Amino acid sequence: PYTSYTANAGFHPTGIPNGVFVNQSNMSAGQILLAAQTRANGIFHDLIAKPDAKTSLKDMVDGGGQTILLGENVQSTLWTVTGTADSLNRFASTFVWLYSTDKPLGSGRPVPSIVMRPRFTINGDIDFLVKNPFAPTPVDVARLSSMHQGGANVVYADGHSQFLSQDIDYAVLQSLMTPDNGRSHMPSYSYQLSSGDYVE
């Protein structure tokens, strides 16, 4: 079975600069992926890498009304694939945020090595991706997208839904995907989110 609704898997640490994690220069790729799986960085975690991971409402310091749980992704595929840590399977049923930003860096955060690309944002490069579904790497399409003009539908942890504009800043989207901005690994973790940033 296929679905276009996917889960908020939080931070995927691809191409991150040294300094995002303590002792990162001595960490393997697997250790870095595991370190990114924190309650502050997202809602749904990789249970192959971290089988005891749990998230509850008390972990949502920013509030369930400002934390995205589920959202549309037209590049998603089978959601029933289980029993493997393969990133292709992770990206088939989730959306993630990358270490990039369009806001000022928070204190102590290293400058992102990934330049902001339209493809990272809601509906970014949607026409190209729909016509060429196998062209991008998996992480490029693990983001919110839809066949609706102007945005994508999301569901928040408090149960309400919203048509989220594709014009919101990437740091705002990251804020909505992280249950606890202040403890997350967001480049702009100190950015103060307001409803005017994402509610029209």
Short mmCIF file of C-alpha atoms in Angstrom, two decimals:
data_model
loop_
_atom_site.label_atom_id
_atom_site.label_comp_id
_atom_site.label_asym_id
_atom_site.label_seq_id
_atom_site.Cartn_x
_atom_site.Cartn_y
_atom_site.Cartn_z
CA PRO A 1 0.00 0.00 0.00
CA TYR A 2 1.13 3.49 -0.85
CA THR A 3 0.40 6.68 1.04
CA SER A 4 1.28 10.33 0.54
CA TYR A 5 1.07 11.05 4.27
CA THR A 6 4.38 10.67 6.05
CA ALA A 7 5.84 10.99 9.54
CA ASN A 8 8.06 13.73 10.96
CA ALA A 9 11.42 11.97 11.42
CA GLY A 10 13.22 15.14 12.45
CA PHE A 11 16.90 15.83 11.80
CA HIS A 12 18.85 13.87 9.18
CA PRO A 13 22.55 14.75 9.61
CA THR A 14 23.75 14.54 6.02
CA GLY A 15 26.74 16.71 5.07
CA ILE A 16 26.92 18.45 8.44
CA PRO A 17 29.97 20.55 9.35
CA ASN A 18 32.23 19.49 12.20
CA GLY A 19 31.03 20.85 15.54
CA VAL A 20 27.33 20.03 15.37
CA PHE A 21 27.94 17.16 17.81
CA VAL A 22 30.52 16.90 20.59
CA ASN A 23 33.51 14.76 19.49
CA GLN A 24 32.01 14.52 16.01
CA SER A 25 35.40 14.16 14.32
CA ASN A 26 35.82 10.79 16.06
CA MET A 27 32.31 9.52 15.29
CA SER A 28 31.29 7.09 12.54
CA ALA A 29 28.40 7.86 10.19
CA GLY A 30 26.23 5.44 12.18
CA GLN A 31 27.10 7.14 15.47
CA ILE A 32 26.25 10.54 13.98
CA LEU A 33 22.88 9.27 12.75
CA LEU A 34 22.18 7.87 16.21
CA ALA A 35 23.18 11.15 17.88
CA ALA A 36 20.67 13.00 15.69
CA GLN A 37 17.82 10.81 16.98
CA THR A 38 16.89 12.97 19.96
CA ARG A 39 13.45 13.88 21.29
CA ALA A 40 14.22 17.55 20.67
CA ASN A 41 14.97 17.00 16.96
CA GLY A 42 11.76 15.31 15.83
CA ILE A 43 8.85 13.03 16.67
CA PHE A 44 9.33 9.66 14.97
CA HIS A 45 12.70 7.95 15.38
CA ASP A 46 14.54 5.10 13.70
CA LEU A 47 13.68 2.12 15.91
CA ILE A 48 16.31 -0.03 14.21
CA ALA A 49 19.04 2.36 15.32
CA LYS A 50 17.37 3.26 18.62
CA PRO A 51 14.78 0.61 19.60
CA ASP A 52 13.97 2.17 22.97
CA ALA A 53 13.17 5.63 21.56
CA LYS A 54 9.91 7.12 22.80
CA THR A 55 8.33 10.54 22.46
CA SER A 56 5.44 11.84 24.55
CA LEU A 57 3.55 15.11 24.88
CA LYS A 58 5.77 16.14 27.78
CA ASP A 59 8.72 16.15 25.36
CA MET A 60 6.99 18.79 23.25
CA VAL A 61 8.33 21.81 25.10
CA ASP A 62 7.24 24.09 22.24
CA GLY A 63 3.69 22.70 22.51
CA GLY A 64 1.73 20.15 20.51
CA GLY A 65 0.05 22.99 18.62
CA GLN A 66 3.43 24.03 17.19
CA THR A 67 4.84 20.57 16.48
CA ILE A 68 4.09 18.80 13.19
CA LEU A 69 3.32 15.09 13.50
CA LEU A 70 2.36 14.07 9.94
CA GLY A 71 2.43 15.71 6.53
CA GLU A 72 2.08 15.15 2.80
CA ASN A 73 4.97 13.98 0.64
CA VAL A 74 4.10 13.05 -2.95
CA GLN A 75 7.40 11.19 -3.35
CA SER A 76 6.61 8.80 -0.50
CA THR A 77 6.06 5.16 -1.39
CA LEU A 78 5.44 1.95 0.55
CA TRP A 79 4.93 2.52 4.27
CA THR A 80 4.88 -1.18 5.14
CA VAL A 81 8.59 -1.87 4.62
CA THR A 82 10.07 -2.95 7.97
CA GLY A 83 13.07 -4.68 9.50
CA THR A 84 15.86 -2.74 7.83
CA ALA A 85 17.93 0.32 8.64
CA ASP A 86 18.28 1.20 4.94
CA SER A 87 17.88 4.97 4.56
CA LEU A 88 15.88 4.43 1.37
CA ASN A 89 13.15 2.85 3.48
CA ARG A 90 13.33 5.61 6.06
CA PHE A 91 12.86 8.30 3.44
CA ALA A 92 10.00 6.41 1.76
CA SER A 93 7.69 7.10 4.68
CA THR A 94 9.02 10.20 6.43
CA PHE A 95 10.05 13.80 5.99
CA VAL A 96 13.17 15.27 7.57
CA TRP A 97 14.99 18.56 8.05
CA LEU A 98 18.62 19.14 7.10
CA TYR A 99 21.35 21.25 8.68
CA SER A 100 20.75 24.39 6.64
CA THR A 101 19.06 27.69 7.41
CA ASP A 102 17.80 31.00 6.08
CA LYS A 103 17.92 32.76 9.49
CA PRO A 104 20.84 33.95 11.67
CA LEU A 105 22.79 31.15 13.35
CA GLY A 106 22.21 30.43 17.01
CA SER A 107 25.11 31.00 19.41
CA GLY A 108 27.83 28.37 19.04
CA ARG A 109 26.37 26.70 15.95
CA PRO A 110 28.77 26.01 13.05
CA VAL A 111 28.01 27.46 9.64
CA PRO A 112 26.05 24.93 7.55
CA SER A 113 28.04 23.19 4.83
CA ILE A 114 24.83 22.57 2.87
CA VAL A 115 23.66 25.60 0.90
CA MET A 116 19.90 26.15 1.05
CA ARG A 117 18.29 24.63 -2.04
CA PRO A 118 14.69 25.10 -3.22
CA ARG A 119 14.30 21.31 -3.16
CA PHE A 120 14.53 21.30 0.67
CA THR A 121 11.44 23.48 1.08
CA ILE A 122 7.73 22.65 0.86
CA ASN A 123 6.91 21.80 -2.77
CA GLY A 124 10.45 22.73 -3.80
CA ASP A 125 11.23 21.59 -7.37
CA ILE A 126 7.94 19.68 -7.34
CA ASP A 127 7.42 19.68 -11.11
CA PHE A 128 10.89 18.28 -11.78
CA LEU A 129 10.61 15.66 -9.05
CA VAL A 130 7.22 14.35 -10.16
CA LYS A 131 8.40 14.02 -13.76
CA ASN A 132 11.75 12.50 -12.72
CA PRO A 133 11.02 10.47 -9.57
CA PHE A 134 14.32 8.57 -9.63
CA ALA A 135 16.60 11.53 -10.35
CA PRO A 136 17.19 12.99 -6.86
CA THR A 137 18.87 11.29 -3.95
CA PRO A 138 16.41 10.09 -1.29
CA VAL A 139 17.10 12.86 1.22
CA ASP A 140 16.21 15.46 -1.43
CA VAL A 141 12.62 14.27 -1.51
CA ALA A 142 12.11 13.52 2.18
CA ARG A 143 10.28 16.79 2.68
CA LEU A 144 6.72 18.11 2.66
CA SER A 145 5.15 18.26 -0.79
CA SER A 146 1.78 17.91 -2.46
CA MET A 147 -0.04 18.27 -5.75
CA HIS A 148 -1.93 21.25 -4.30
CA GLN A 149 -0.82 24.70 -5.34
CA GLY A 150 0.79 26.78 -2.64
CA GLY A 151 1.61 24.29 0.11
CA ALA A 152 0.91 20.96 1.79
CA ASN A 153 -1.39 19.60 4.48
CA VAL A 154 0.05 18.82 7.91
CA VAL A 155 -1.31 17.46 11.19
CA TYR A 156 0.01 18.73 14.51
CA ALA A 157 0.57 16.78 17.72
CA ASP A 158 -2.47 18.40 19.36
CA GLY A 159 -4.71 16.99 16.61
CA HIS A 160 -5.40 20.08 14.50
CA SER A 161 -4.55 20.23 10.80
CA GLN A 162 -3.38 23.04 8.55
CA PHE A 163 -2.61 23.79 4.93
CA LEU A 164 0.98 24.99 5.41
CA SER A 165 2.23 27.57 2.92
CA GLN A 166 5.22 26.70 0.76
CA ASP A 167 6.45 30.26 1.25
CA ILE A 168 7.42 29.88 4.92
CA ASP A 169 11.11 30.17 5.78
CA TYR A 170 13.08 26.95 6.16
CA ALA A 171 13.99 27.81 9.76
CA VAL A 172 10.28 28.18 10.51
CA LEU A 173 9.61 24.72 9.07
CA GLN A 174 12.46 23.31 11.17
CA SER A 175 10.95 24.98 14.24
CA LEU A 176 7.59 23.35 13.54
CA MET A 177 9.29 19.97 13.13
CA THR A 178 11.30 20.17 16.37
CA PRO A 179 9.40 19.63 19.66
CA ASP A 180 12.05 21.56 21.61
CA ASN A 181 13.90 24.19 19.55
CA GLY A 182 16.23 25.22 22.35
CA ARG A 183 17.64 21.72 22.77
CA SER A 184 17.53 20.75 19.12
CA HIS A 185 20.46 20.76 16.69
CA MET A 186 18.82 23.40 14.48
CA PRO A 187 21.35 25.91 13.12
CA SER A 188 18.95 28.69 14.18
CA TYR A 189 17.80 27.00 17.40
CA SER A 190 17.31 30.33 19.19
CA TYR A 191 14.85 31.65 16.60
CA GLN A 192 11.60 32.66 18.31
CA LEU A 193 8.69 31.22 16.36
CA SER A 194 5.45 33.20 16.18
CA SER A 195 2.09 32.25 14.67
CA GLY A 196 2.54 34.97 12.07
CA ASP A 197 5.45 32.99 10.63
CA TYR A 198 3.22 30.17 9.40
CA VAL A 199 -0.47 31.10 9.85
CA GLU A 200 -1.99 33.26 7.13
#
